[in-house]
Amino acid sequence: MHSKAFAPGVMAGRLDPVDLAAGFGDLHPALGDHEAMVAADRCYFCHDAPCITACPTDIDIPLFIRQIATGTPDAAAKTILSQNILGGMCARVCPTETLCEQACVREAAEGKPVEIGRLQRYATDGLMASGVHPFSRAALTGKTVAVVGAGPAGLACAHRLAMFGHDVVLFDARPKPGGLNEYGIAAYKSTDEFAAREVDWLLQIGGIRLETGTALGRDITLQELRAEYDAVFLGIGLGGVNALKVPGADKDGVLDAVDFISDLRQASDLGALPVGRDVVVIGGGMTAVDAAVQARLLGAANVTMVYRRGRDRMNASRFEQDLAASKGVRIITNASPIAVHGNGAVREVEFEYTDDGLAPTGERFRIAADQVFKAIGQVLEGDALPELDGRKIAVSAEGRTSVVGVWAGGDCAAGGDDLTVTAVAQGRDAAMNIHTALMGATAAVTA
């Protein structure tokens, strides 16, 4: 047993490098050629395929699987990427178990769907590895579009606009493009710098100039962008984190889960990352699971996820919940935090059980903690934004905002479900509407 495994407090190096490497290996290893052919052979190639309807980007799933089955995986990749230019990342992070694979006829009949996600990865990885970019630009239009946010929505929008022949300037506040794909996804879902490599591959289309370290409201304003560009797309995501409004929430050791995940994703040495012996994660979504599992993989002895509602109300899919449990994460439901205790630094978190209506039951308990990660939702940040719908930017079905010439999509826009694949669909569809608005009657020809 490693000497630091059960030492109290927050420290780095709880596990040896071999254990760290094993824990942070690829969650779903890539299919080999033979495995892909066997997996593809299970598809019924349904005419009215329910998996297509279940895919937010409307990929023709039976077609791409048939193309794999007939030995043309590059054609399969183009089928995927024509609808979802980030098909490689979506194959890794999409909750396929609640989308296309749940809708699969094989799932209904046998309880074992076609492995659509892994087949998608097989096709897209193969094409990317060859260095081929299967799309080219249309004749240049002379129009220039500003895309703010180089996350999934912004990247998909920028790529489709570049295909249409528009010039795009892609702004992002962070040092690297990719958004949540680069900073917010668990490391075991995106290994070997895949997010960065996918962005580099996407930019091979040409016509996209990347400006990192440029934030809306700090370095550029929406008013300036509207004056300088023919159209603007906002894919700024959700930059803020909901506050934990309980006594003691400001103690040392109480951190935002998104920052923990971001630090982990950008770390060159996982062994140098500090983690507590007793970790508590507050929340029940994908971010909570990612933080909890990775805390365990870094060597935390005790990791507990606590969610205020029942398991059936958790935003994390059942697969994600089971993954957390399989890694030794304890999940407590129907409990809300009421206080953080400790002398300067956190030592315990106090909770109270709640009923299904979130009413407190009066029963309280405490969990030892030297590190607490808040995963209780993110919020839109920024001033002088278009009209809001609730706490997000109001958009039409085509992504138009209340401001003329400004579109929005992804997590910052109302009506989505905060999934990478949905953000890609919204960015793609907004680009098509921007193209129509810029080109008028000629758009139908070039599209």
Coordinates of C-alpha atoms in Angstrom, one line a residue:
M1 CA 0.0 0.0 0.0
H2 CA 1.3 3.4 -0.9
S3 CA 2.4 5.3 2.2
K4 CA 0.2 8.4 1.4
A5 CA -3.0 6.5 0.6
F6 CA -4.7 7.0 4.0
A7 CA -2.8 10.1 5.3
P8 CA -5.2 12.8 6.4
G9 CA -5.5 16.2 4.8
V10 CA -5.0 17.4 1.2
M11 CA -1.8 16.3 -0.5
A12 CA -0.3 15.2 -3.8
G13 CA 1.2 11.8 -4.7
R14 CA -1.3 9.6 -2.9
L15 CA -0.8 6.9 -5.6
D16 CA 2.2 5.6 -7.4
P17 CA 2.6 6.5 -11.1
V18 CA 1.6 2.9 -12.3
D19 CA -1.8 3.1 -10.4
L20 CA -2.4 6.6 -11.7
A21 CA -1.8 5.6 -15.3
A22 CA -4.1 2.6 -14.9
G23 CA -6.9 4.7 -13.4
F24 CA -6.8 7.4 -16.0
G25 CA -6.6 5.1 -19.0
D26 CA -9.2 5.2 -21.8
L27 CA -12.7 4.5 -20.3
H28 CA -13.8 2.8 -23.5
P29 CA -10.8 1.4 -25.5
A30 CA -11.0 1.8 -29.3
L31 CA -12.4 -1.0 -31.4
G32 CA -10.0 -2.9 -33.6
D33 CA -10.8 -3.7 -37.2
H34 CA -12.3 -7.1 -36.5
E35 CA -14.2 -5.9 -33.4
A36 CA -15.7 -3.1 -35.5
M37 CA -16.8 -5.5 -38.2
V38 CA -18.4 -7.8 -35.6
A39 CA -20.1 -4.9 -33.9
A40 CA -21.4 -3.4 -37.2
D41 CA -22.8 -6.8 -38.2
R42 CA -25.3 -6.6 -35.3
C43 CA -27.1 -3.6 -36.8
Y44 CA -30.4 -4.3 -38.5
F45 CA -30.0 -1.2 -40.8
C46 CA -33.6 -0.2 -39.9
H47 CA -35.4 1.8 -42.6
D48 CA -37.2 4.0 -40.0
A49 CA -34.3 3.9 -37.6
P50 CA -35.2 5.2 -34.1
C51 CA -31.6 5.8 -33.4
I52 CA -31.5 8.6 -35.9
T53 CA -34.4 10.4 -34.3
A54 CA -32.7 10.0 -30.9
C55 CA -29.5 11.6 -32.1
P56 CA -29.5 15.4 -31.6
T57 CA -27.4 15.9 -34.7
D58 CA -29.5 13.5 -36.9
I59 CA -26.6 11.4 -38.0
D60 CA -27.6 8.6 -40.4
I61 CA -26.5 5.9 -38.1
P62 CA -27.6 2.8 -40.1
L63 CA -25.8 4.3 -43.2
F64 CA -22.5 4.8 -41.4
I65 CA -22.6 1.4 -39.7
R66 CA -23.3 -0.2 -43.1
Q67 CA -20.3 1.7 -44.5
I68 CA -18.2 0.2 -41.8
A69 CA -19.6 -3.3 -42.4
T70 CA -18.8 -3.0 -46.1
G71 CA -15.2 -2.0 -45.5
T72 CA -15.4 1.8 -46.1
P73 CA -14.9 3.4 -42.7
D74 CA -13.7 6.7 -44.2
A75 CA -17.0 7.0 -46.0
A76 CA -18.7 6.3 -42.6
A77 CA -16.6 9.0 -41.0
K78 CA -17.8 11.5 -43.6
T79 CA -21.4 10.5 -43.1
I80 CA -20.9 11.2 -39.3
L81 CA -18.9 14.4 -39.7
S82 CA -21.2 16.0 -42.3
Q83 CA -23.8 16.2 -39.5
N84 CA -21.5 16.4 -36.4
I85 CA -18.0 17.8 -37.1
L86 CA -17.1 16.9 -33.5
G87 CA -18.2 13.3 -34.0
G88 CA -14.9 12.0 -32.5
M89 CA -15.4 13.7 -29.1
C90 CA -19.1 13.0 -29.1
A91 CA -18.4 9.3 -29.6
R92 CA -16.4 9.5 -26.3
V93 CA -18.6 11.8 -24.1
C94 CA -22.1 11.4 -25.4
P95 CA -24.5 9.7 -23.1
T96 CA -25.3 7.2 -25.9
E97 CA -26.9 4.9 -23.3
T98 CA -29.8 7.4 -23.0
L99 CA -29.8 8.6 -26.6
C100 CA -29.1 6.5 -29.8
E101 CA -28.3 3.2 -28.0
Q102 CA -31.3 3.4 -25.8
A103 CA -33.5 3.8 -28.9
C104 CA -31.7 0.9 -30.7
V105 CA -34.0 -2.0 -31.7
R106 CA -31.5 -4.5 -30.4
E107 CA -31.7 -2.8 -27.0
A108 CA -35.5 -3.3 -26.9
A109 CA -35.3 -6.9 -28.1
E110 CA -32.2 -8.1 -26.3
G111 CA -31.1 -5.5 -23.7
K112 CA -27.8 -5.1 -25.6
P113 CA -27.8 -2.3 -28.2
V114 CA -25.5 -2.0 -31.2
E115 CA -22.3 -0.2 -29.9
I116 CA -23.1 3.0 -31.9
G117 CA -20.7 5.2 -29.9
R118 CA -17.7 3.0 -30.2
L119 CA -18.4 2.4 -33.9
Q120 CA -18.6 6.2 -34.4
R121 CA -15.3 6.6 -32.7
Y122 CA -13.7 3.8 -34.8
A123 CA -14.7 5.6 -38.1
T124 CA -13.8 9.2 -37.0
D125 CA -10.6 8.3 -35.4
G126 CA -9.4 6.4 -38.5
L127 CA -10.1 9.4 -40.7
M128 CA -8.4 11.8 -38.4
A129 CA -5.4 9.6 -38.0
S130 CA -4.9 9.7 -41.8
G131 CA -4.7 13.5 -41.7
V132 CA -7.5 13.8 -44.2
H133 CA -10.0 16.7 -43.9
P134 CA -13.0 15.6 -46.0
F135 CA -14.6 19.0 -46.5
S136 CA -13.6 22.0 -48.6
R137 CA -14.7 25.6 -48.7
A138 CA -17.2 27.0 -51.1
A139 CA -16.4 30.1 -53.1
L140 CA -15.5 33.0 -50.8
T141 CA -18.4 35.2 -50.0
G142 CA -16.6 38.3 -48.7
K143 CA -18.6 38.0 -45.5
T144 CA -16.9 37.8 -42.1
V145 CA -18.5 36.4 -39.0
A146 CA -17.4 36.7 -35.3
V147 CA -17.9 33.5 -33.3
V148 CA -17.4 34.1 -29.5
G149 CA -16.5 30.9 -27.7
A150 CA -14.4 28.1 -29.1
G151 CA -16.4 25.3 -27.4
P152 CA -18.5 22.7 -29.2
A153 CA -21.2 25.2 -30.3
G154 CA -18.7 27.8 -31.5
L155 CA -16.5 25.2 -33.3
A156 CA -19.4 23.6 -35.1
C157 CA -20.7 27.0 -36.1
A158 CA -17.3 28.3 -37.3
H159 CA -16.6 25.2 -39.3
R160 CA -20.0 25.2 -41.1
L161 CA -19.6 29.0 -41.9
A162 CA -16.1 28.4 -43.3
M163 CA -17.5 25.6 -45.5
F164 CA -20.0 28.1 -46.9
G165 CA -17.2 30.4 -47.9
H166 CA -17.4 32.9 -45.1
D167 CA -14.4 34.1 -43.1
V168 CA -14.6 33.5 -39.4
V169 CA -12.8 35.0 -36.4
L170 CA -13.1 32.6 -33.5
F171 CA -12.6 34.2 -30.1
D172 CA -12.1 32.4 -26.8
A173 CA -11.3 33.7 -23.3
R174 CA -9.1 30.8 -22.4
P175 CA -5.5 30.1 -23.6
K176 CA -6.7 27.0 -25.5
P177 CA -9.7 26.4 -27.7
G178 CA -12.1 23.5 -27.1
G179 CA -14.3 24.8 -24.2
L180 CA -15.6 22.0 -22.0
N181 CA -14.1 19.4 -24.4
E182 CA -10.7 20.7 -23.4
Y183 CA -11.3 21.9 -19.8
G184 CA -14.4 20.2 -18.5
I185 CA -14.5 16.5 -19.5
A186 CA -13.1 13.8 -17.3
A187 CA -9.6 12.9 -18.3
Y188 CA -10.4 9.2 -18.7
K189 CA -13.0 10.1 -21.4
S190 CA -10.6 12.1 -23.5
T191 CA -7.1 10.8 -23.4
D192 CA -3.9 11.6 -25.4
E193 CA -4.8 15.2 -25.9
F194 CA -7.7 14.2 -28.2
A195 CA -9.7 17.5 -27.7
A196 CA -6.8 19.6 -28.9
R197 CA -6.0 17.3 -31.8
E198 CA -9.7 17.4 -32.9
V199 CA -9.7 21.2 -32.9
D200 CA -6.5 21.2 -35.0
W201 CA -8.1 18.8 -37.4
L202 CA -11.3 20.9 -37.6
L203 CA -9.3 24.1 -38.4
Q204 CA -7.8 22.4 -41.5
I205 CA -11.0 23.6 -43.3
G206 CA -9.3 27.0 -43.5
G207 CA -10.9 30.4 -43.2
I208 CA -11.0 30.4 -39.4
R209 CA -8.7 32.7 -37.4
L210 CA -8.4 31.8 -33.8
E211 CA -8.0 34.5 -31.2
T212 CA -7.5 33.0 -27.7
G213 CA -7.2 35.0 -24.4
T214 CA -10.0 37.3 -25.7
A215 CA -13.0 37.6 -23.4
L216 CA -16.4 39.1 -24.2
G217 CA -16.9 42.1 -21.9
R218 CA -13.2 42.4 -21.0
D219 CA -11.4 42.6 -24.4
I220 CA -14.3 42.9 -26.9
T221 CA -17.9 44.0 -26.6
L222 CA -21.0 42.8 -28.5
Q223 CA -21.5 46.3 -29.8
E224 CA -18.0 46.4 -31.3
L225 CA -18.5 43.0 -32.9
R226 CA -21.8 43.9 -34.4
A227 CA -20.1 47.0 -35.9
E228 CA -17.2 45.2 -37.3
Y229 CA -18.6 41.8 -38.5
D230 CA -21.5 40.8 -40.8
A231 CA -22.9 38.5 -38.1
V232 CA -22.1 37.3 -34.6
F233 CA -22.6 33.9 -32.9
L234 CA -22.3 33.6 -29.2
G235 CA -21.2 30.2 -27.8
I236 CA -19.9 31.6 -24.5
G237 CA -21.1 28.7 -22.3
L238 CA -21.7 29.2 -18.6
G239 CA -18.8 30.8 -17.0
G240 CA -20.1 31.2 -13.4
V241 CA -20.8 28.6 -10.7
N242 CA -23.8 28.7 -8.3
A243 CA -22.8 29.6 -4.8
L244 CA -23.2 27.2 -1.9
K245 CA -25.3 29.3 0.4
V246 CA -24.7 27.7 3.8
P247 CA -22.6 28.7 6.8
G248 CA -18.9 27.9 6.4
A249 CA -19.0 27.6 2.6
D250 CA -16.0 30.0 2.4
K251 CA -13.7 27.7 4.4
D252 CA -10.4 26.4 2.8
G253 CA -10.9 23.2 0.9
V254 CA -14.4 24.1 -0.5
L255 CA -13.8 24.3 -4.2
D256 CA -15.7 24.4 -7.5
A257 CA -15.8 21.0 -9.2
V258 CA -15.3 22.6 -12.6
D259 CA -12.0 24.1 -11.5
F260 CA -10.8 20.8 -10.1
I261 CA -11.6 19.1 -13.4
S262 CA -10.0 21.9 -15.4
D263 CA -6.8 21.7 -13.3
L264 CA -6.7 18.0 -13.7
R265 CA -7.2 18.1 -17.5
Q266 CA -4.3 20.6 -17.9
A267 CA -1.9 18.9 -15.5
S268 CA 1.3 17.5 -17.0
D269 CA 1.8 15.4 -13.9
L270 CA -1.2 13.9 -12.2
G271 CA 0.9 12.8 -9.3
A272 CA 1.4 16.5 -8.5
L273 CA -2.3 17.2 -8.0
P274 CA -3.4 17.5 -4.4
V275 CA -6.5 15.6 -3.3
G276 CA -8.0 15.0 0.1
R277 CA -8.3 11.7 1.9
D278 CA -12.0 12.4 2.6
V279 CA -13.8 14.1 -0.3
V280 CA -17.4 15.2 -0.5
V281 CA -19.0 16.2 -3.9
I282 CA -22.2 18.1 -3.7
G283 CA -24.4 17.6 -6.8
G284 CA -25.9 14.9 -9.0
G285 CA -24.9 15.8 -12.6
M286 CA -22.1 14.7 -15.0
T287 CA -19.7 17.2 -13.4
A288 CA -20.3 15.8 -10.0
V289 CA -19.6 12.2 -11.2
D290 CA -16.5 13.3 -13.1
A291 CA -15.1 15.1 -10.0
A292 CA -16.0 12.2 -7.7
V293 CA -14.5 9.5 -9.9
Q294 CA -11.3 11.5 -10.6
A295 CA -10.8 12.2 -6.9
R296 CA -10.9 8.4 -6.3
L297 CA -8.5 7.8 -9.2
L298 CA -6.1 10.3 -7.7
G299 CA -6.1 8.3 -4.5
A300 CA -8.8 9.8 -2.2
A301 CA -9.7 7.0 0.3
N302 CA -13.3 8.1 0.8
V303 CA -15.4 9.9 -1.8
T304 CA -19.1 10.7 -1.2
M305 CA -21.5 12.2 -3.7
V306 CA -24.5 13.9 -2.0
Y307 CA -27.6 14.9 -4.0
R308 CA -30.7 16.7 -2.8
R309 CA -33.2 14.6 -4.8
G310 CA -33.6 10.9 -5.6
R311 CA -31.5 8.9 -8.0
D312 CA -34.2 9.0 -10.6
R313 CA -33.8 12.8 -10.6
M314 CA -30.1 12.9 -11.0
N315 CA -28.8 14.6 -14.2
A316 CA -26.0 12.0 -14.4
S317 CA -27.2 9.0 -16.4
R318 CA -27.5 5.6 -14.8
F319 CA -24.4 4.5 -16.6
E320 CA -22.5 7.4 -15.0
Q321 CA -24.0 6.7 -11.6
D322 CA -22.9 3.0 -11.9
L323 CA -19.5 4.0 -13.0
A324 CA -19.1 6.1 -9.9
A325 CA -20.2 3.3 -7.7
S326 CA -17.9 0.9 -9.5
K327 CA -14.9 3.2 -8.6
G328 CA -15.9 3.2 -4.9
V329 CA -17.8 6.4 -4.8
R330 CA -20.6 6.4 -2.2
I331 CA -23.8 8.1 -3.4
I332 CA -26.2 9.6 -0.9
T333 CA -29.5 11.0 -2.2
N334 CA -32.3 13.1 -0.7
A335 CA -29.9 15.2 1.4
S336 CA -29.1 18.9 1.3
P337 CA -26.0 20.6 2.8
I338 CA -26.8 22.9 5.7
A339 CA -23.3 23.8 7.1
V340 CA -19.6 23.4 6.5
H341 CA -17.7 22.9 9.8
G342 CA -14.0 23.3 10.6
N343 CA -11.5 25.8 12.0
G344 CA -10.4 27.7 9.0
A345 CA -10.4 24.6 6.7
V346 CA -13.2 22.2 6.2
R347 CA -13.4 19.2 8.5
E348 CA -17.0 18.1 8.2
V349 CA -20.1 18.8 6.1
E350 CA -23.5 18.7 7.7
F351 CA -26.5 17.5 5.8
E352 CA -30.2 17.2 6.4
Y353 CA -32.4 14.5 4.7
T354 CA -35.1 15.8 2.5
D355 CA -38.3 14.3 1.0
D356 CA -39.2 14.2 -2.7
G357 CA -40.5 17.7 -2.4
L358 CA -37.1 18.9 -0.9
A359 CA -38.8 19.6 2.4
P360 CA -36.3 18.9 5.3
T361 CA -37.1 15.9 7.5
G362 CA -35.3 17.1 10.6
E363 CA -32.8 14.2 10.4
R364 CA -29.2 15.4 10.2
F365 CA -25.8 13.8 9.7
R366 CA -22.2 14.8 9.2
I367 CA -19.6 13.5 6.8
A368 CA -15.9 14.0 7.4
A369 CA -14.2 16.0 4.7
D370 CA -10.9 17.7 4.0
Q371 CA -12.0 18.6 0.5
V372 CA -15.4 19.6 -0.8
F373 CA -16.3 20.0 -4.5
K374 CA -19.4 22.0 -5.4
A375 CA -21.1 20.7 -8.6
I376 CA -24.4 22.5 -8.1
G377 CA -24.8 24.1 -11.5
Q378 CA -23.3 26.8 -13.6
V379 CA -24.6 30.2 -14.6
L380 CA -24.4 32.6 -17.4
E381 CA -22.0 35.5 -16.9
G382 CA -21.8 38.8 -18.8
D383 CA -23.4 42.2 -19.2
A384 CA -25.0 43.8 -22.2
L385 CA -26.1 40.4 -23.5
P386 CA -29.2 39.8 -25.7
E387 CA -32.6 39.3 -23.9
L388 CA -32.6 36.4 -21.5
D389 CA -35.1 33.6 -21.1
G390 CA -34.8 32.7 -17.4
R391 CA -31.0 32.6 -16.8
K392 CA -29.9 31.9 -20.4
I393 CA -30.0 33.8 -23.7
A394 CA -33.4 33.6 -25.4
V395 CA -33.1 32.1 -28.9
S396 CA -35.4 31.1 -31.7
A397 CA -35.4 27.6 -33.2
E398 CA -32.7 28.8 -35.6
G399 CA -30.6 30.4 -32.8
R400 CA -31.5 34.0 -33.4
T401 CA -31.4 36.3 -30.4
S402 CA -33.3 39.5 -29.6
V403 CA -30.5 41.5 -31.1
V404 CA -30.4 41.8 -34.9
G405 CA -27.4 40.0 -36.5
V406 CA -26.6 38.0 -33.3
W407 CA -27.2 34.3 -32.9
A408 CA -26.4 32.0 -29.9
G409 CA -26.2 28.4 -29.1
G410 CA -24.8 25.8 -26.7
D411 CA -25.0 26.0 -22.9
C412 CA -25.5 29.8 -22.9
A413 CA -28.7 29.5 -24.9
A414 CA -32.1 28.6 -23.4
G415 CA -33.8 25.4 -24.3
G416 CA -30.8 23.0 -24.5
D417 CA -29.9 20.1 -22.3
D418 CA -26.2 21.1 -21.8
L419 CA -24.8 18.2 -23.8
T420 CA -21.8 18.4 -26.2
V421 CA -23.9 16.9 -29.0
T422 CA -26.7 19.3 -28.5
A423 CA -24.3 22.3 -28.6
V424 CA -22.8 21.0 -31.9
A425 CA -26.3 20.7 -33.4
Q426 CA -27.2 24.3 -32.3
G427 CA -23.9 25.7 -33.6
R428 CA -24.3 23.9 -36.9
D429 CA -28.0 25.0 -37.4
A430 CA -27.2 28.6 -36.4
A431 CA -24.5 28.7 -39.0
M432 CA -26.9 27.6 -41.7
N433 CA -29.4 30.3 -40.6
I434 CA -26.6 32.9 -40.6
H435 CA -25.6 31.8 -44.1
T436 CA -29.2 32.2 -45.3
A437 CA -29.5 35.7 -43.6
L438 CA -26.2 36.9 -45.2
M439 CA -26.7 35.5 -48.7
G440 CA -30.5 35.6 -49.2
A441 CA -31.8 33.8 -52.2
T442 CA -28.3 32.5 -53.2
A443 CA -28.0 30.6 -49.9
A444 CA -30.1 27.7 -51.0
V445 CA -27.8 27.1 -53.9
T446 CA -24.5 27.1 -51.9
A447 CA -26.1 25.1 -49.0

